[in-house]
Amino acid sequence: DKASGEMKPGFKGLSMNTDQWKVLHDNADTINEAVQTGGQQGIVAKLSTTRFVDVHQFKSMTMVSLREYYEDKNSGEMKPGKKGINLTVDQWAKLYPNIGALSEAVQNM
């Protein structure tokens, strides 16, 4: 909030239910391996029918994308939408070792 300086979530983020978080947790090592190999993997994990974890290159940077996809009406192909988050390698490196602790916190909610 500009007036108070308080940090608030934006509109393009992505919330996950506990089942989706479990898929992320269970696939964290595979995602990390894809990051370490330079992000040429494409979709690494399917969080739901429309949400995916994708490791890819963007402007010569490896990115981990947690994103909601939509079906293109013309081609029928699944394409990435606006809702989601892209993590840099540094951001992923901070999240990855904490996924176990975060999973514990989610279970205790």
Coordinates of N, CA and C in Angstrom, one line a residue:
D1 N 0.8 -1.2 0.0 CA 0.0 0.0 0.0 C 0.9 1.2 0.0
K2 N 0.7 2.1 -1.0 CA 1.5 3.3 -1.1 C 1.4 4.2 0.1
A3 N 0.2 4.4 0.6 CA -0.1 5.3 1.7 C 0.6 4.9 3.0
S4 N 0.5 3.6 3.3 CA 1.0 3.1 4.6 C 2.4 2.5 4.5
G5 N 2.8 2.1 3.2 CA 4.1 1.5 3.0 C 4.0 0.0 3.3
E6 N 2.8 -0.5 3.6 CA 2.6 -1.9 3.9 C 2.7 -2.8 2.7
M7 N 3.4 -3.9 2.8 CA 3.5 -4.9 1.7 C 2.2 -5.7 1.6
K8 N 1.6 -5.7 0.3 CA 0.4 -6.5 0.1 C 0.7 -7.4 -1.1
P9 N 0.0 -8.5 -1.2 CA 0.2 -9.4 -2.4 C -0.4 -8.7 -3.6
G10 N 0.2 -9.0 -4.8 CA -0.3 -8.5 -6.0 C -1.3 -9.4 -6.6
F11 N -1.8 -9.1 -7.8 CA -2.9 -9.9 -8.4 C -2.4 -11.0 -9.3
K12 N -1.2 -11.0 -9.7 CA -0.7 -12.0 -10.6 C 0.0 -13.2 -9.9
G13 N 0.0 -13.3 -8.6 CA 0.6 -14.3 -7.9 C -0.1 -15.6 -8.1
L14 N 0.3 -16.7 -7.3 CA -0.3 -18.0 -7.5 C -0.4 -18.6 -6.1
S15 N -1.6 -18.8 -5.6 CA -1.8 -19.6 -4.3 C -1.9 -21.0 -4.7
M16 N -1.5 -21.9 -3.7 CA -1.6 -23.3 -3.9 C -2.4 -23.9 -2.8
N17 N -3.2 -24.9 -3.1 CA -3.8 -25.7 -2.0 C -2.8 -26.7 -1.5
T18 N -3.1 -27.5 -0.5 CA -2.2 -28.4 0.2 C -1.8 -29.5 -0.8
D19 N -2.7 -30.0 -1.7 CA -2.4 -31.0 -2.6 C -1.3 -30.5 -3.6
Q20 N -1.5 -29.3 -4.1 CA -0.5 -28.7 -5.0 C 0.8 -28.5 -4.4
W21 N 0.8 -28.1 -3.1 CA 2.1 -27.9 -2.4 C 2.8 -29.2 -2.2
K22 N 2.0 -30.3 -2.0 CA 2.6 -31.6 -1.8 C 3.3 -32.0 -3.1
V23 N 2.7 -31.8 -4.2 CA 3.3 -32.1 -5.5 C 4.6 -31.3 -5.7
L24 N 4.6 -30.0 -5.4 CA 5.8 -29.2 -5.4 C 6.9 -29.8 -4.5
H25 N 6.5 -30.1 -3.3 CA 7.4 -30.7 -2.3 C 8.0 -32.0 -2.8
D26 N 7.1 -32.9 -3.3 CA 7.5 -34.2 -3.8 C 8.4 -34.2 -5.1
N27 N 8.3 -33.1 -5.8 CA 9.1 -32.9 -7.0 C 10.3 -31.9 -6.9
A28 N 10.5 -31.5 -5.7 CA 11.5 -30.4 -5.5 C 12.9 -30.9 -6.0
D29 N 13.3 -32.1 -5.7 CA 14.6 -32.6 -6.2 C 14.7 -32.6 -7.7
T30 N 13.6 -33.1 -8.3 CA 13.6 -33.1 -9.8 C 13.7 -31.7 -10.4
I31 N 12.9 -30.8 -9.8 CA 13.0 -29.4 -10.2 C 14.4 -28.8 -10.0
N32 N 15.0 -29.1 -8.9 CA 16.3 -28.6 -8.6 C 17.4 -29.2 -9.6
E33 N 17.2 -30.5 -10.0 CA 18.1 -31.1 -11.0 C 17.9 -30.3 -12.3
A34 N 16.7 -30.0 -12.7 CA 16.4 -29.3 -13.9 C 17.1 -27.9 -13.9
V35 N 17.0 -27.2 -12.7 CA 17.7 -25.9 -12.6 C 19.2 -26.1 -12.7
Q36 N 19.8 -27.1 -12.1 CA 21.2 -27.3 -12.2 C 21.7 -27.6 -13.6
T37 N 20.8 -28.2 -14.4 CA 21.3 -28.5 -15.8 C 21.0 -27.4 -16.8
G38 N 20.6 -26.3 -16.3 CA 20.5 -25.1 -17.2 C 19.1 -24.8 -17.7
G39 N 18.1 -25.4 -17.2 CA 16.7 -25.1 -17.5 C 16.2 -25.5 -18.9
Q40 N 16.7 -26.6 -19.4 CA 16.2 -27.0 -20.7 C 15.1 -28.1 -20.6
Q41 N 14.5 -28.2 -19.4 CA 13.6 -29.3 -19.2 C 12.1 -29.0 -19.7
G42 N 11.6 -27.8 -19.6 CA 10.2 -27.6 -19.9 C 9.4 -27.9 -18.7
I43 N 8.2 -28.5 -18.9 CA 7.4 -28.8 -17.7 C 8.0 -29.9 -16.9
V44 N 8.2 -29.7 -15.6 CA 8.8 -30.7 -14.7 C 7.8 -31.3 -13.8
A45 N 6.8 -30.6 -13.4 CA 5.7 -31.1 -12.5 C 4.4 -30.5 -12.8
K46 N 3.4 -31.4 -12.7 CA 2.0 -31.0 -12.9 C 1.3 -30.8 -11.5
L47 N 1.0 -29.6 -11.1 CA 0.4 -29.3 -9.8 C -1.1 -29.6 -9.9
S48 N -1.7 -29.3 -11.0 CA -3.1 -29.6 -11.2 C -3.4 -29.7 -12.7
T49 N -4.6 -29.8 -13.1 CA -4.9 -29.9 -14.6 C -4.5 -28.6 -15.3
T50 N -4.4 -27.5 -14.6 CA -4.0 -26.2 -15.3 C -2.8 -25.5 -14.7
R51 N -2.2 -26.1 -13.7 CA -1.0 -25.5 -13.1 C 0.2 -26.4 -13.2
F52 N 1.3 -25.8 -13.6 CA 2.5 -26.5 -13.9 C 3.8 -25.8 -13.3
V53 N 4.8 -26.6 -13.0 CA 6.1 -26.1 -12.7 C 7.0 -26.3 -14.0
D54 N 7.5 -25.2 -14.5 CA 8.3 -25.2 -15.8 C 9.7 -24.6 -15.5
V55 N 10.7 -25.4 -15.9 CA 12.1 -24.8 -15.8 C 12.5 -24.5 -17.2
H56 N 12.9 -23.2 -17.5 CA 13.2 -22.8 -18.8 C 14.2 -21.7 -18.8
Q57 N 14.6 -21.3 -20.0 CA 15.5 -20.2 -20.2 C 14.7 -19.0 -20.6
F58 N 15.0 -17.8 -20.0 CA 14.4 -16.5 -20.4 C 15.5 -15.5 -20.4
K59 N 15.8 -14.9 -21.6 CA 16.8 -13.9 -21.7 C 18.2 -14.4 -21.1
S60 N 18.5 -15.6 -21.5 CA 19.8 -16.3 -21.0 C 19.8 -16.6 -19.5
M61 N 18.6 -16.5 -18.9 CA 18.6 -16.8 -17.4 C 17.7 -18.1 -17.2
T62 N 18.1 -19.0 -16.3 CA 17.3 -20.1 -16.0 C 16.2 -19.6 -15.0
M63 N 15.0 -20.0 -15.3 CA 13.9 -19.6 -14.5 C 13.0 -20.8 -14.0
V64 N 12.5 -20.8 -12.8 CA 11.5 -21.8 -12.4 C 10.2 -21.0 -12.4
S65 N 9.3 -21.5 -13.2 CA 8.0 -20.9 -13.3 C 6.9 -21.7 -12.7
L66 N 6.2 -21.2 -11.7 CA 5.0 -21.8 -11.2 C 3.8 -21.1 -11.8
R67 N 3.1 -21.7 -12.7 CA 2.2 -20.9 -13.5 C 0.9 -21.6 -13.8
E68 N -0.2 -20.9 -14.0 CA -1.4 -21.4 -14.4 C -1.5 -21.3 -15.9
Y69 N -1.9 -22.4 -16.6 CA -2.0 -22.4 -18.0 C -3.4 -22.3 -18.5
Y70 N -3.6 -22.0 -19.7 CA -5.0 -22.0 -20.3 C -4.9 -22.7 -21.6
E71 N -6.1 -23.1 -22.1 CA -6.2 -23.8 -23.4 C -6.4 -22.8 -24.5
D72 N -5.6 -22.7 -25.4 CA -5.7 -21.8 -26.6 C -6.9 -22.3 -27.4
K73 N -7.9 -21.4 -27.6 CA -9.1 -21.8 -28.3 C -8.9 -22.2 -29.7
N74 N -7.9 -21.6 -30.4 CA -7.7 -21.9 -31.8 C -6.9 -23.2 -32.0
S75 N -5.8 -23.4 -31.2 CA -5.0 -24.6 -31.4 C -5.3 -25.8 -30.4
G76 N -6.0 -25.5 -29.3 CA -6.3 -26.5 -28.3 C -5.0 -26.8 -27.4
E77 N -4.0 -26.0 -27.7 CA -2.7 -26.2 -26.9 C -2.7 -25.5 -25.6
M78 N -2.1 -26.1 -24.6 CA -2.0 -25.4 -23.3 C -0.9 -24.4 -23.3
K79 N -1.2 -23.2 -22.9 CA -0.2 -22.1 -23.0 C -0.1 -21.4 -21.6
P80 N 1.1 -20.9 -21.3 CA 1.2 -20.2 -20.0 C 0.3 -18.9 -19.9
G81 N -0.3 -18.7 -18.8 CA -1.1 -17.5 -18.5 C -0.4 -16.5 -17.7
K82 N -1.1 -15.5 -17.3 CA -0.5 -14.4 -16.6 C -0.4 -14.7 -15.1
K83 N -1.2 -15.6 -14.6 CA -1.2 -15.9 -13.1 C 0.0 -16.8 -12.9
G84 N 0.9 -16.4 -12.0 CA 2.0 -17.3 -11.6 C 3.2 -16.5 -11.2
I85 N 4.3 -17.2 -11.0 CA 5.5 -16.5 -10.5 C 6.7 -17.1 -11.2
N86 N 7.7 -16.3 -11.5 CA 8.9 -16.8 -12.1 C 10.0 -16.6 -11.0
L87 N 10.7 -17.6 -10.7 CA 11.8 -17.5 -9.7 C 13.1 -17.6 -10.5
T88 N 14.1 -16.8 -10.1 CA 15.4 -16.9 -10.6 C 16.1 -18.0 -9.9
V89 N 17.3 -18.4 -10.4 CA 18.1 -19.5 -9.8 C 18.4 -19.1 -8.3
D90 N 18.7 -17.8 -8.1 CA 19.0 -17.4 -6.7 C 17.8 -17.5 -5.8
Q91 N 16.6 -17.2 -6.3 CA 15.4 -17.3 -5.5 C 15.0 -18.7 -5.3
W92 N 15.2 -19.6 -6.3 CA 14.9 -21.0 -6.1 C 15.9 -21.6 -5.1
A93 N 17.2 -21.2 -5.1 CA 18.2 -21.7 -4.2 C 17.8 -21.3 -2.8
K94 N 17.1 -20.3 -2.6 CA 16.7 -19.9 -1.2 C 15.4 -20.7 -0.8
L95 N 14.5 -20.9 -1.7 CA 13.3 -21.7 -1.5 C 13.6 -23.2 -1.3
Y96 N 14.4 -23.8 -2.2 CA 14.6 -25.2 -2.2 C 15.0 -25.8 -0.9
P97 N 16.0 -25.3 -0.2 CA 16.3 -26.0 1.1 C 15.3 -25.8 2.2
N98 N 14.4 -24.9 2.0 CA 13.3 -24.7 3.0 C 12.0 -25.3 2.8
I99 N 11.9 -26.1 1.7 CA 10.6 -26.7 1.3 C 10.1 -27.7 2.4
G100 N 11.0 -28.4 3.0 CA 10.6 -29.4 4.0 C 10.0 -28.6 5.2
A101 N 10.7 -27.6 5.7 CA 10.1 -26.8 6.8 C 8.8 -26.1 6.4
L102 N 8.7 -25.6 5.2 CA 7.4 -25.0 4.8 C 6.3 -26.1 4.7
S103 N 6.7 -27.3 4.3 CA 5.7 -28.4 4.2 C 5.2 -28.7 5.6
E104 N 6.1 -28.7 6.6 CA 5.7 -29.0 8.0 C 4.8 -27.9 8.5
A105 N 5.1 -26.6 8.1 CA 4.2 -25.5 8.6 C 2.8 -25.7 7.9
V106 N 2.8 -26.1 6.6 CA 1.5 -26.2 6.0 C 0.7 -27.3 6.6
Q107 N 1.3 -28.4 7.0 CA 0.6 -29.6 7.7 C 0.1 -29.2 9.0
N108 N 0.8 -28.2 9.7 CA 0.4 -27.8 11.0 C -0.7 -26.7 11.0
M109 N -1.2 -26.3 9.8 CA -2.2 -25.3 9.8 C -3.6 -25.8 10.0

